[in-house]
Amino acid sequence: MENIFDAILFAVLIAAGGLGLSSWLMLFAINKSEPAEVKQRSVFENVFFGLAGIIIMLLMWYAIS
């Protein structure tokens, strides 16, 4: 039971890392036929959520160690 906190941090680490990396991978799946404003918004959202997920993943890694 003493490692339950580490297990929760590890679950958050895996979830945030997975969502961050998948957001960055979604940059390659942007529809080129959409208007420029829609493409720009989706690029910004994917980069922001990808970076946020990676930062949260690194914070959880630091918290575990």
C-alpha positions as CSV (number, residue, x, y, z in Angstrom):
1,M,0.0,0.0,0.0
2,E,2.9,2.3,0.4
3,N,3.5,2.5,-3.3
4,I,-0.1,3.4,-4.3
5,F,0.9,7.1,-4.7
6,D,3.7,6.1,-7.1
7,A,1.2,3.9,-9.0
8,I,-1.2,6.8,-9.4
9,L,1.7,9.1,-10.5
10,F,2.8,6.5,-13.0
11,A,-0.7,6.2,-14.4
12,V,-0.9,10.0,-14.9
13,L,2.6,9.8,-16.5
14,I,1.5,7.2,-19.1
15,A,-1.8,9.0,-19.8
16,A,-0.2,12.4,-20.3
17,G,2.7,11.1,-22.4
18,G,0.3,9.1,-24.6
19,L,-2.0,12.0,-25.1
20,G,0.9,14.4,-25.7
21,L,2.6,12.2,-28.3
22,S,-0.7,11.4,-30.1
23,S,-1.5,15.2,-30.3
24,W,1.9,15.7,-32.0
25,L,1.2,12.8,-34.4
26,M,-2.1,14.4,-35.3
27,L,-0.2,17.3,-36.8
28,F,0.4,15.0,-39.8
29,A,-3.3,14.3,-40.2
30,I,-4.5,17.8,-40.7
31,N,-6.8,18.2,-43.7
32,K,-5.1,20.4,-46.3
33,S,-8.3,21.3,-48.0
34,E,-9.7,23.2,-45.1
35,P,-9.6,27.0,-44.8
36,A,-6.4,28.5,-43.5
37,E,-8.0,29.7,-40.2
38,V,-9.2,26.1,-39.4
39,K,-5.8,24.6,-40.2
40,Q,-4.0,27.2,-38.1
41,R,-6.4,26.6,-35.1
42,S,-5.9,22.8,-35.3
43,V,-2.1,23.2,-35.6
44,F,-2.1,25.5,-32.5
45,E,-4.3,23.1,-30.5
46,N,-2.2,20.0,-31.4
47,V,1.1,21.7,-30.6
48,F,-0.3,23.2,-27.3
49,F,-1.9,19.9,-26.1
50,G,1.2,17.9,-27.2
51,L,3.5,20.2,-25.3
52,A,1.3,20.3,-22.2
53,G,1.1,16.5,-22.2
54,I,4.9,16.1,-22.5
55,I,5.5,18.6,-19.7
56,I,3.0,16.9,-17.4
57,M,4.7,13.6,-18.2
58,L,8.1,15.0,-17.3
59,L,6.7,16.5,-14.1
60,M,5.2,13.1,-13.1
61,W,8.6,11.4,-13.9
62,Y,10.3,13.9,-11.6
63,A,7.7,13.4,-8.9
64,I,8.2,9.6,-9.0
65,S,12.0,9.8,-8.7
